Amino acid sequence: MTMHQQPPARAAVMSDVARLAGVSHQTVSRVLNNHPSVRQETRERVLRAVHQLNYRPNALARGLAARRSTVIGVVSFDTILYGPAATLLGVERAARAAGYGISIVTLERLDRSGVTSAINALTDQSVAGVVLIAPMVSAAVALHGLPTGVPAVVVEPGGDGELPSVAVDQVAGARLAVEHLLALGHETVVHIAGPRDWLEARDRVEGWRLALEAADRRVPPVITGDWSPRAGYEIGQSLADRRDVTAVFCANDHQALGLLRALHQRGVRVPEDVSVVGFDDIPEAEYLSPPLTTVRQDFDEVGRRCVAALLDLLDADPAGRRAHPSPVEPTLVVRASSGGRAS
């Protein structure tokens, strides 16, 4: 360095952010960890200071100061299904935003021995805590008797166990779909359900049934499939010949994709003859023919609430009882596949 060169600028630290935002060091930490107890105006002021100073949290230093790991473990299962995959991505994004990395263990089956082994493997890595993505009945059963002392949050529809759980309100989503179709003048709604061992499929059946009963409408027999377009296509081949079917609620968008194809091949017009509503709002939904009316799940919000709940566990008195985070509310996205029946 010559006499005329300036020393490199010092990287901003958390105390610089606190000073510029006019808050405490602890408040900056809460904002960076997405802690829900911070007022929105304070959160925005801290984030402006972070941006202005180009502050980058040192995750290793923060972990050492807190005497805990900066890695969150995630247990999921090996699948390409949109919902679980999008949930995993939402958790990863939220963890990264909070300054944490993730370590993922994927299992072929989410049974008790597999889940226990996965958690043991993660604790061997000294993760701060664990998020379990547990959408199936077998996974819910596996949550009983988990290793003690491991902070954990579960993504599980309708979770009512000891672990804090986060999920989209599947019952409410199904009701949105059915109520929309009834409001269009359909007498009842046929439901193509997902696999019986999936908690989400069970909750969507429950929401469909509750909506029909609340409107004093006939409840048709449930038609059970899997999550694939092929299931929707094969079921659609039989539904196309039924004049009494004017509205169908599919348990996911991939079923609806197959159903639309089957109806088109049989000359059944959508929505003039049959209205179709799906669930998930996959990226392709608005490009189907016709564009698909569906129920959107906010997987990023699921991830954010999972990470926030886990950080709450890490900061809480171990003896304290943890409340379940509120369910994430779904939204109905109305497109051209649903309408009143042509006269």
Tab-separated table of N, CA and C in Angstrom, residues 54-200:
chain	number	residue	atom	x	y	z
A	54	ASN	N	-25.311	-2.122	2.870
A	54	ASN	CA	-24.902	-3.357	2.178
A	54	ASN	C	-24.424	-4.395	3.188
A	55	TYR	N	-25.180	-4.506	4.275
A	55	TYR	CA	-24.791	-5.413	5.363
A	55	TYR	C	-25.046	-6.858	4.971
A	56	ARG	N	-24.074	-7.716	5.219
A	56	ARG	CA	-24.199	-9.153	4.971
A	56	ARG	C	-23.952	-9.892	6.280
A	57	PRO	N	-24.977	-10.558	6.832
A	57	PRO	CA	-24.769	-11.276	8.102
A	57	PRO	C	-23.695	-12.346	7.971
A	58	ASN	N	-22.854	-12.411	8.941
A	58	ASN	CA	-21.867	-13.479	9.015
A	58	ASN	C	-22.507	-14.626	9.781
A	59	ALA	N	-22.986	-15.617	9.040
A	59	ALA	CA	-23.743	-16.696	9.672
A	59	ALA	C	-22.895	-17.470	10.679
A	60	LEU	N	-21.609	-17.676	10.338
A	60	LEU	CA	-20.761	-18.419	11.258
A	60	LEU	C	-20.584	-17.661	12.567
A	61	ALA	N	-20.312	-16.354	12.461
A	61	ALA	CA	-20.128	-15.567	13.680
A	61	ALA	C	-21.411	-15.510	14.485
A	62	ARG	N	-22.554	-15.396	13.798
A	62	ARG	CA	-23.825	-15.335	14.508
A	62	ARG	C	-24.106	-16.652	15.212
A	63	GLY	N	-23.765	-17.763	14.540
A	63	GLY	CA	-23.980	-19.054	15.154
A	63	GLY	C	-23.098	-19.258	16.371
A	64	LEU	N	-21.843	-18.811	16.290
A	64	LEU	CA	-20.956	-18.944	17.437
A	64	LEU	C	-21.430	-18.086	18.598
A	65	ALA	N	-21.901	-16.862	18.273
A	65	ALA	CA	-22.373	-15.975	19.337
A	65	ALA	C	-23.584	-16.564	20.033
A	66	ALA	N	-24.457	-17.191	19.256
A	66	ALA	CA	-25.662	-17.789	19.837
A	66	ALA	C	-25.400	-19.187	20.390
A	67	ARG	N	-24.169	-19.701	20.119
A	67	ARG	CA	-23.799	-21.054	20.540
A	67	ARG	C	-24.748	-22.103	19.975
A	68	ARG	N	-25.121	-21.899	18.712
A	68	ARG	CA	-25.924	-22.911	18.049
A	68	ARG	C	-25.575	-22.924	16.567
A	69	SER	N	-25.946	-24.002	15.916
A	69	SER	CA	-25.635	-24.180	14.505
A	69	SER	C	-26.416	-23.173	13.650
A	70	THR	N	-25.904	-22.915	12.474
A	70	THR	CA	-26.629	-22.079	11.514
A	70	THR	C	-27.128	-22.927	10.349
A	71	VAL	N	-27.373	-24.199	10.615
A	71	VAL	CA	-27.921	-25.108	9.612
A	71	VAL	C	-29.213	-25.714	10.154
A	72	ILE	N	-30.245	-25.705	9.328
A	72	ILE	CA	-31.525	-26.325	9.662
A	72	ILE	C	-31.642	-27.628	8.889
A	73	GLY	N	-32.009	-28.686	9.582
A	73	GLY	CA	-32.226	-29.967	8.924
A	73	GLY	C	-33.638	-30.078	8.384
A	74	VAL	N	-33.789	-30.706	7.234
A	74	VAL	CA	-35.106	-30.922	6.637
A	74	VAL	C	-35.241	-32.397	6.280
A	75	VAL	N	-36.323	-33.013	6.740
A	75	VAL	CA	-36.628	-34.399	6.394
A	75	VAL	C	-37.824	-34.386	5.449
A	76	SER	N	-37.641	-34.937	4.267
A	76	SER	CA	-38.719	-35.020	3.294
A	76	SER	C	-38.654	-36.395	2.650
A	77	PHE	N	-39.407	-36.587	1.600
A	77	PHE	CA	-39.349	-37.866	0.904
A	77	PHE	C	-39.089	-37.617	-0.573
A	78	ASP	N	-38.575	-38.632	-1.220
A	78	ASP	CA	-38.116	-38.513	-2.598
A	78	ASP	C	-39.323	-38.429	-3.530
A	79	THR	N	-39.614	-37.243	-4.016
A	79	THR	CA	-40.798	-37.059	-4.851
A	79	THR	C	-40.605	-35.887	-5.798
A	80	ILE	N	-41.286	-35.970	-6.936
A	80	ILE	CA	-41.307	-34.837	-7.859
A	80	ILE	C	-42.687	-34.176	-7.852
A	81	LEU	N	-43.575	-34.602	-6.944
A	81	LEU	CA	-44.895	-33.987	-6.858
A	81	LEU	C	-44.756	-32.506	-6.529
A	82	TYR	N	-45.602	-31.695	-7.138
A	82	TYR	CA	-45.450	-30.243	-7.045
A	82	TYR	C	-45.555	-29.730	-5.618
A	83	GLY	N	-46.565	-30.170	-4.868
A	83	GLY	CA	-46.781	-29.620	-3.530
A	83	GLY	C	-45.607	-29.836	-2.588
A	84	PRO	N	-45.177	-31.104	-2.362
A	84	PRO	CA	-44.034	-31.320	-1.474
A	84	PRO	C	-42.751	-30.651	-1.969
A	85	ALA	N	-42.523	-30.673	-3.299
A	85	ALA	CA	-41.315	-30.043	-3.828
A	85	ALA	C	-41.344	-28.541	-3.613
A	86	ALA	N	-42.508	-27.920	-3.824
A	86	ALA	CA	-42.628	-26.477	-3.614
A	86	ALA	C	-42.518	-26.118	-2.137
A	87	THR	N	-43.007	-27.001	-1.261
A	87	THR	CA	-42.861	-26.781	0.182
A	87	THR	C	-41.383	-26.784	0.578
A	88	LEU	N	-40.649	-27.757	0.067
A	88	LEU	CA	-39.216	-27.830	0.355
A	88	LEU	C	-38.504	-26.571	-0.122
A	89	LEU	N	-38.850	-26.093	-1.306
A	89	LEU	CA	-38.235	-24.875	-1.825
A	89	LEU	C	-38.591	-23.679	-0.957
A	90	GLY	N	-39.841	-23.615	-0.479
A	90	GLY	CA	-40.258	-22.510	0.385
A	90	GLY	C	-39.488	-22.492	1.694
A	91	VAL	N	-39.257	-23.680	2.270
A	91	VAL	CA	-38.475	-23.755	3.506
A	91	VAL	C	-37.038	-23.313	3.252
A	92	GLU	N	-36.461	-23.747	2.140
A	92	GLU	CA	-35.078	-23.381	1.824
A	92	GLU	C	-34.931	-21.878	1.645
A	93	ARG	N	-35.883	-21.255	0.956
A	93	ARG	CA	-35.828	-19.799	0.748
A	93	ARG	C	-35.929	-19.053	2.080
A	94	ALA	N	-36.846	-19.501	2.931
A	94	ALA	CA	-37.030	-18.835	4.225
A	94	ALA	C	-35.801	-19.009	5.110
A	95	ALA	N	-35.206	-20.190	5.093
A	95	ALA	CA	-34.001	-20.419	5.889
A	95	ALA	C	-32.864	-19.524	5.412
A	96	ARG	N	-32.696	-19.438	4.106
A	96	ARG	CA	-31.637	-18.593	3.554
A	96	ARG	C	-31.853	-17.129	3.926
A	97	ALA	N	-33.109	-16.679	3.863
A	97	ALA	CA	-33.412	-15.291	4.222
A	97	ALA	C	-33.103	-15.015	5.685
A	98	ALA	N	-33.205	-16.039	6.533
A	98	ALA	CA	-32.911	-15.876	7.954
A	98	ALA	C	-31.445	-16.117	8.284
A	99	GLY	N	-30.633	-16.368	7.254
A	99	GLY	CA	-29.208	-16.554	7.478
A	99	GLY	C	-28.807	-17.981	7.797
A	100	TYR	N	-29.662	-18.950	7.451
A	100	TYR	CA	-29.377	-20.353	7.736
A	100	TYR	C	-29.212	-21.125	6.431
A	101	GLY	N	-28.356	-22.134	6.470
A	101	GLY	CA	-28.314	-23.118	5.417
A	101	GLY	C	-29.225	-24.274	5.773
A	102	ILE	N	-29.420	-25.201	4.837
A	102	ILE	CA	-30.236	-26.374	5.145
A	102	ILE	C	-29.485	-27.640	4.745
A	103	SER	N	-29.766	-28.688	5.482
A	103	SER	CA	-29.257	-30.024	5.165
A	103	SER	C	-30.469	-30.923	4.998
A	104	ILE	N	-30.599	-31.547	3.829
A	104	ILE	CA	-31.813	-32.287	3.487
A	104	ILE	C	-31.552	-33.785	3.517
A	105	VAL	N	-32.457	-34.517	4.145
A	105	VAL	CA	-32.467	-35.975	4.068
A	105	VAL	C	-33.778	-36.372	3.405
A	106	THR	N	-33.697	-37.046	2.264
A	106	THR	CA	-34.900	-37.516	1.579
A	106	THR	C	-35.028	-39.019	1.765
A	107	LEU	N	-36.266	-39.461	1.968
A	107	LEU	CA	-36.537	-40.868	2.236
A	107	LEU	C	-37.497	-41.420	1.189
A	108	GLU	N	-37.369	-42.688	0.881
A	108	GLU	CA	-38.324	-43.329	-0.022
A	108	GLU	C	-39.673	-43.506	0.658
A	109	ARG	N	-39.639	-43.794	1.980
A	109	ARG	CA	-40.864	-43.930	2.757
A	109	ARG	C	-40.713	-43.172	4.061
A	110	LEU	N	-41.748	-42.420	4.407
A	110	LEU	CA	-41.719	-41.669	5.655
A	110	LEU	C	-42.341	-42.496	6.771
A	111	ASP	N	-41.688	-43.627	7.120
A	111	ASP	CA	-42.169	-44.428	8.237
A	111	ASP	C	-41.353	-44.084	9.483
A	112	ARG	N	-41.710	-44.701	10.618
A	112	ARG	CA	-41.084	-44.321	11.891
A	112	ARG	C	-39.579	-44.564	11.896
A	113	SER	N	-39.159	-45.730	11.421
A	113	SER	CA	-37.731	-46.029	11.457
A	113	SER	C	-36.954	-45.098	10.539
A	114	GLY	N	-37.526	-44.798	9.368
A	114	GLY	CA	-36.840	-43.912	8.440
A	114	GLY	C	-36.720	-42.498	8.978
A	115	VAL	N	-37.822	-41.984	9.550
A	115	VAL	CA	-37.799	-40.619	10.094
A	115	VAL	C	-36.832	-40.536	11.276
A	116	THR	N	-36.861	-41.538	12.144
A	116	THR	CA	-35.957	-41.528	13.296
A	116	THR	C	-34.496	-41.561	12.847
A	117	SER	N	-34.194	-42.405	11.859
A	117	SER	CA	-32.826	-42.479	11.349
A	117	SER	C	-32.402	-41.166	10.711
A	118	ALA	N	-33.328	-40.525	9.993
A	118	ALA	CA	-33.003	-39.253	9.349
A	118	ALA	C	-32.708	-38.172	10.383
A	119	ILE	N	-33.521	-38.118	11.436
A	119	ILE	CA	-33.293	-37.109	12.472
A	119	ILE	C	-31.979	-37.378	13.208
A	120	ASN	N	-31.691	-38.644	13.446
A	120	ASN	CA	-30.418	-38.971	14.082
A	120	ASN	C	-29.237	-38.549	13.213
A	121	ALA	N	-29.368	-38.744	11.909
A	121	ALA	CA	-28.302	-38.336	10.999
A	121	ALA	C	-28.115	-36.822	11.022
A	122	LEU	N	-29.218	-36.093	11.098
A	122	LEU	CA	-29.134	-34.634	11.123
A	122	LEU	C	-28.571	-34.128	12.448
A	123	THR	N	-28.980	-34.754	13.536
A	123	THR	CA	-28.438	-34.319	14.832
A	123	THR	C	-26.949	-34.619	14.926
A	124	ASP	N	-26.486	-35.659	14.243
A	124	ASP	CA	-25.047	-35.930	14.185
A	124	ASP	C	-24.305	-34.788	13.492
A	125	GLN	N	-25.025	-34.054	12.633
A	125	GLN	CA	-24.438	-32.883	11.965
A	125	GLN	C	-24.581	-31.614	12.808
A	126	SER	N	-25.168	-31.747	13.995
A	126	SER	CA	-25.366	-30.614	14.917
A	126	SER	C	-26.210	-29.505	14.299
A	127	VAL	N	-27.303	-29.909	13.612
A	127	VAL	CA	-28.215	-28.886	13.080
A	127	VAL	C	-28.912	-28.179	14.227
A	128	ALA	N	-29.348	-26.936	13.963
A	128	ALA	CA	-30.034	-26.161	15.001
A	128	ALA	C	-31.394	-26.753	15.335
A	129	GLY	N	-32.075	-27.273	14.343
A	129	GLY	CA	-33.400	-27.849	14.521
A	129	GLY	C	-33.805	-28.530	13.229
A	130	VAL	N	-35.008	-29.084	13.205
A	130	VAL	CA	-35.441	-29.903	12.081
A	130	VAL	C	-36.840	-29.491	11.643
A	131	VAL	N	-37.038	-29.432	10.315
A	131	VAL	CA	-38.364	-29.285	9.719
A	131	VAL	C	-38.713	-30.599	9.041
A	132	LEU	N	-39.871	-31.157	9.368
A	132	LEU	CA	-40.314	-32.409	8.762
A	132	LEU	C	-41.484	-32.120	7.823
A	133	ILE	N	-41.339	-32.502	6.576
A	133	ILE	CA	-42.425	-32.371	5.609
A	133	ILE	C	-43.150	-33.710	5.591
A	134	ALA	N	-44.335	-33.744	6.214
A	134	ALA	CA	-44.999	-35.015	6.533
A	134	ALA	C	-46.427	-35.024	6.015
A	135	PRO	N	-46.635	-35.184	4.700
A	135	PRO	CA	-47.990	-35.080	4.162
A	135	PRO	C	-48.803	-36.366	4.195
A	136	MET	N	-48.198	-37.469	4.603
A	136	MET	CA	-48.903	-38.755	4.550
A	136	MET	C	-49.218	-39.284	5.944
A	137	VAL	N	-50.197	-40.156	6.010
A	137	VAL	CA	-50.611	-40.725	7.287
A	137	VAL	C	-49.443	-41.441	7.952
A	138	SER	N	-48.674	-42.200	7.180
A	138	SER	CA	-47.541	-42.932	7.743
A	138	SER	C	-46.530	-41.993	8.372
A	139	ALA	N	-46.345	-40.816	7.761
A	139	ALA	CA	-45.404	-39.837	8.312
A	139	ALA	C	-45.942	-39.254	9.612
A	140	ALA	N	-47.243	-38.991	9.667
A	140	ALA	CA	-47.838	-38.445	10.882
A	140	ALA	C	-47.669	-39.422	12.043
A	141	VAL	N	-47.840	-40.719	11.773
A	141	VAL	CA	-47.648	-41.737	12.805
A	141	VAL	C	-46.193	-41.770	13.247
A	142	ALA	N	-45.283	-41.566	12.296
A	142	ALA	CA	-43.850	-41.625	12.604
A	142	ALA	C	-43.406	-40.493	13.523
A	143	LEU	N	-44.199	-39.435	13.620
A	143	LEU	CA	-43.807	-38.294	14.449
A	143	LEU	C	-43.914	-38.603	15.937
A	144	HIS	N	-44.663	-39.638	16.292
A	144	HIS	CA	-44.775	-40.014	17.702
A	144	HIS	C	-43.518	-40.789	18.121
A	145	GLY	N	-42.959	-40.401	19.223
A	145	GLY	CA	-41.772	-41.087	19.711
A	145	GLY	C	-40.489	-40.665	19.048
A	146	LEU	N	-40.449	-39.436	18.517
A	146	LEU	CA	-39.209	-38.940	17.935
A	146	LEU	C	-38.159	-38.729	19.026
A	147	PRO	N	-36.881	-38.692	18.644
A	147	PRO	CA	-35.839	-38.430	19.642
A	147	PRO	C	-36.122	-37.137	20.401
A	148	THR	N	-36.005	-37.186	21.715
A	148	THR	CA	-36.303	-36.019	22.536
A	148	THR	C	-35.167	-35.005	22.461
A	149	GLY	N	-35.495	-33.765	22.752
A	149	GLY	CA	-34.483	-32.722	22.791
A	149	GLY	C	-34.139	-32.136	21.450
A	150	VAL	N	-34.830	-32.543	20.380
A	150	VAL	CA	-34.570	-32.005	19.048
A	150	VAL	C	-35.654	-30.986	18.711
A	151	PRO	N	-35.331	-29.679	18.616
A	151	PRO	CA	-36.344	-28.699	18.206
A	151	PRO	C	-36.856	-29.046	16.811
A	152	ALA	N	-38.154	-29.191	16.656
A	152	ALA	CA	-38.706	-29.637	15.378
A	152	ALA	C	-40.040	-28.977	15.106
A	153	VAL	N	-40.282	-28.707	13.832
A	153	VAL	CA	-41.558	-28.184	13.327
A	153	VAL	C	-41.965	-29.085	12.167
A	154	VAL	N	-43.239	-29.359	12.062
A	154	VAL	CA	-43.706	-30.273	11.022
A	154	VAL	C	-44.641	-29.544	10.062
A	155	VAL	N	-44.491	-29.828	8.774
A	155	VAL	CA	-45.444	-29.377	7.759
A	155	VAL	C	-46.451	-30.506	7.611
A	156	GLU	N	-47.638	-30.303	8.198
A	156	GLU	CA	-48.625	-31.381	8.275
A	156	GLU	C	-50.022	-30.778	8.308
A	157	PRO	N	-50.858	-31.062	7.298
A	157	PRO	CA	-52.229	-30.532	7.314
A	157	PRO	C	-52.986	-30.992	8.542
A	158	GLY	N	-53.644	-30.061	9.209
A	158	GLY	CA	-54.470	-30.413	10.353
A	158	GLY	C	-53.700	-30.944	11.527
A	159	GLY	N	-52.414	-30.573	11.631
A	159	GLY	CA	-51.593	-31.103	12.712
A	159	GLY	C	-52.142	-30.735	14.083
A	160	ASP	N	-52.272	-31.730	14.947
A	160	ASP	CA	-52.770	-31.469	16.301
A	160	ASP	C	-51.913	-32.195	17.345
A	161	GLY	N	-50.687	-32.545	16.951
A	161	GLY	CA	-49.804	-33.253	17.869
A	161	GLY	C	-49.020	-32.289	18.741
A	162	GLU	N	-47.974	-32.821	19.373
A	162	GLU	CA	-47.175	-32.017	20.276
A	162	GLU	C	-46.261	-31.053	19.535
A	163	LEU	N	-45.839	-31.405	18.322
A	163	LEU	CA	-44.938	-30.539	17.574
A	163	LEU	C	-45.694	-29.382	16.944
A	164	PRO	N	-45.106	-28.173	16.931
A	164	PRO	CA	-45.719	-27.081	16.170
A	164	PRO	C	-45.838	-27.497	14.704
A	165	SER	N	-46.970	-27.219	14.080
A	165	SER	CA	-47.177	-27.612	12.690
A	165	SER	C	-47.642	-26.419	11.870
A	166	VAL	N	-47.248	-26.423	10.623
A	166	VAL	CA	-47.604	-25.361	9.683
A	166	VAL	C	-48.118	-26.016	8.414
A	167	ALA	N	-49.179	-25.498	7.851
A	167	ALA	CA	-49.696	-26.026	6.589
A	167	ALA	C	-50.725	-25.066	6.026
A	168	VAL	N	-50.999	-25.221	4.750
A	168	VAL	CA	-52.122	-24.532	4.126
A	168	VAL	C	-53.410	-25.186	4.612
A	169	ASP	N	-54.438	-24.386	4.845
A	169	ASP	CA	-55.742	-24.901	5.283
A	169	ASP	C	-56.417	-25.597	4.098
A	170	GLN	N	-56.231	-26.910	4.024
A	170	GLN	CA	-56.742	-27.682	2.898
A	170	GLN	C	-58.266	-27.733	2.875
A	171	VAL	N	-58.888	-27.835	4.037
A	171	VAL	CA	-60.350	-27.870	4.110
A	171	VAL	C	-60.929	-26.572	3.550
A	172	ALA	N	-60.353	-25.454	3.976
A	172	ALA	CA	-60.834	-24.158	3.486
A	172	ALA	C	-60.634	-24.033	1.983
A	173	GLY	N	-59.524	-24.545	1.467
A	173	GLY	CA	-59.280	-24.478	0.033
A	173	GLY	C	-60.302	-25.255	-0.768
A	174	ALA	N	-60.623	-26.462	-0.291
A	174	ALA	CA	-61.630	-27.265	-0.978
A	174	ALA	C	-62.993	-26.585	-0.941
A	175	ARG	N	-63.313	-25.975	0.185
A	175	ARG	CA	-64.595	-25.270	0.277
A	175	ARG	C	-64.656	-24.104	-0.701
A	176	LEU	N	-63.547	-23.387	-0.864
A	176	LEU	CA	-63.516	-22.296	-1.842
A	176	LEU	C	-63.856	-22.810	-3.235
A	177	ALA	N	-63.272	-23.940	-3.608
A	177	ALA	CA	-63.502	-24.505	-4.937
A	177	ALA	C	-64.963	-24.891	-5.131
A	178	VAL	N	-65.518	-25.588	-4.161
A	178	VAL	CA	-66.898	-26.074	-4.294
A	178	VAL	C	-67.895	-24.922	-4.232
A	179	GLU	N	-67.688	-24.000	-3.313
A	179	GLU	CA	-68.599	-22.853	-3.204
A	179	GLU	C	-68.593	-22.020	-4.481
A	180	HIS	N	-67.440	-21.911	-5.115
A	180	HIS	CA	-67.352	-21.201	-6.393
A	180	HIS	C	-68.219	-21.887	-7.448
A	181	LEU	N	-68.127	-23.207	-7.537
A	181	LEU	CA	-68.902	-23.936	-8.543
A	181	LEU	C	-70.403	-23.884	-8.255
A	182	LEU	N	-70.777	-23.980	-6.998
A	182	LEU	CA	-72.201	-23.881	-6.653
A	182	LEU	C	-72.741	-22.494	-6.969
A	183	ALA	N	-71.929	-21.470	-6.740
A	183	ALA	CA	-72.368	-20.093	-7.030
A	183	ALA	C	-72.589	-19.878	-8.515
A	184	LEU	N	-71.958	-20.691	-9.351
A	184	LEU	CA	-72.146	-20.586	-10.803
A	184	LEU	C	-73.422	-21.283	-11.265
A	185	GLY	N	-74.143	-21.919	-10.326
A	185	GLY	CA	-75.423	-22.528	-10.658
A	185	GLY	C	-75.420	-24.037	-10.794
A	186	HIS	N	-74.314	-24.697	-10.496
A	186	HIS	CA	-74.262	-26.155	-10.577
A	186	HIS	C	-74.985	-26.764	-9.384
A	187	GLU	N	-75.723	-27.838	-9.631
A	187	GLU	CA	-76.525	-28.458	-8.583
A	187	GLU	C	-75.664	-29.179	-7.562
A	188	THR	N	-74.591	-29.804	-8.029
A	188	THR	CA	-73.644	-30.465	-7.129
A	188	THR	C	-72.296	-30.508	-7.820
A	189	VAL	N	-71.300	-31.077	-7.129
A	189	VAL	CA	-69.926	-31.100	-7.630
A	189	VAL	C	-69.350	-32.498	-7.399
A	190	VAL	N	-68.849	-33.094	-8.456
A	190	VAL	CA	-68.159	-34.380	-8.349
A	190	VAL	C	-66.715	-34.121	-7.929
A	191	HIS	N	-66.181	-34.991	-7.067
A	191	HIS	CA	-64.806	-34.813	-6.599
A	191	HIS	C	-63.936	-35.999	-6.981
A	192	ILE	N	-62.825	-35.705	-7.669
A	192	ILE	CA	-61.782	-36.701	-7.910
A	192	ILE	C	-60.740	-36.499	-6.826
A	193	ALA	N	-60.651	-37.447	-5.903
A	193	ALA	CA	-59.795	-37.300	-4.724
A	193	ALA	C	-58.394	-37.832	-4.985
A	194	GLY	N	-57.467	-37.435	-4.116
A	194	GLY	CA	-56.125	-37.973	-4.144
A	194	GLY	C	-56.050	-39.269	-3.354
A	195	PRO	N	-54.855	-39.852	-3.239
A	195	PRO	CA	-54.686	-41.129	-2.537
A	195	PRO	C	-55.161	-41.051	-1.086
A	196	ARG	N	-55.759	-42.128	-0.603
A	196	ARG	CA	-56.362	-42.135	0.737
A	196	ARG	C	-55.345	-41.966	1.858
A	197	ASP	N	-54.075	-42.318	1.603
A	197	ASP	CA	-53.077	-42.223	2.666
A	197	ASP	C	-52.403	-40.852	2.726
A	198	TRP	N	-52.920	-39.886	1.968
A	198	TRP	CA	-52.393	-38.526	2.020
A	198	TRP	C	-53.320	-37.652	2.861
A	199	LEU	N	-52.757	-36.973	3.841
A	199	LEU	CA	-53.551	-36.101	4.710
A	199	LEU	C	-54.200	-34.971	3.919
A	200	GLU	N	-53.491	-34.426	2.955
A	200	GLU	CA	-54.064	-33.347	2.149
A	200	GLU	C	-55.274	-33.837	1.366
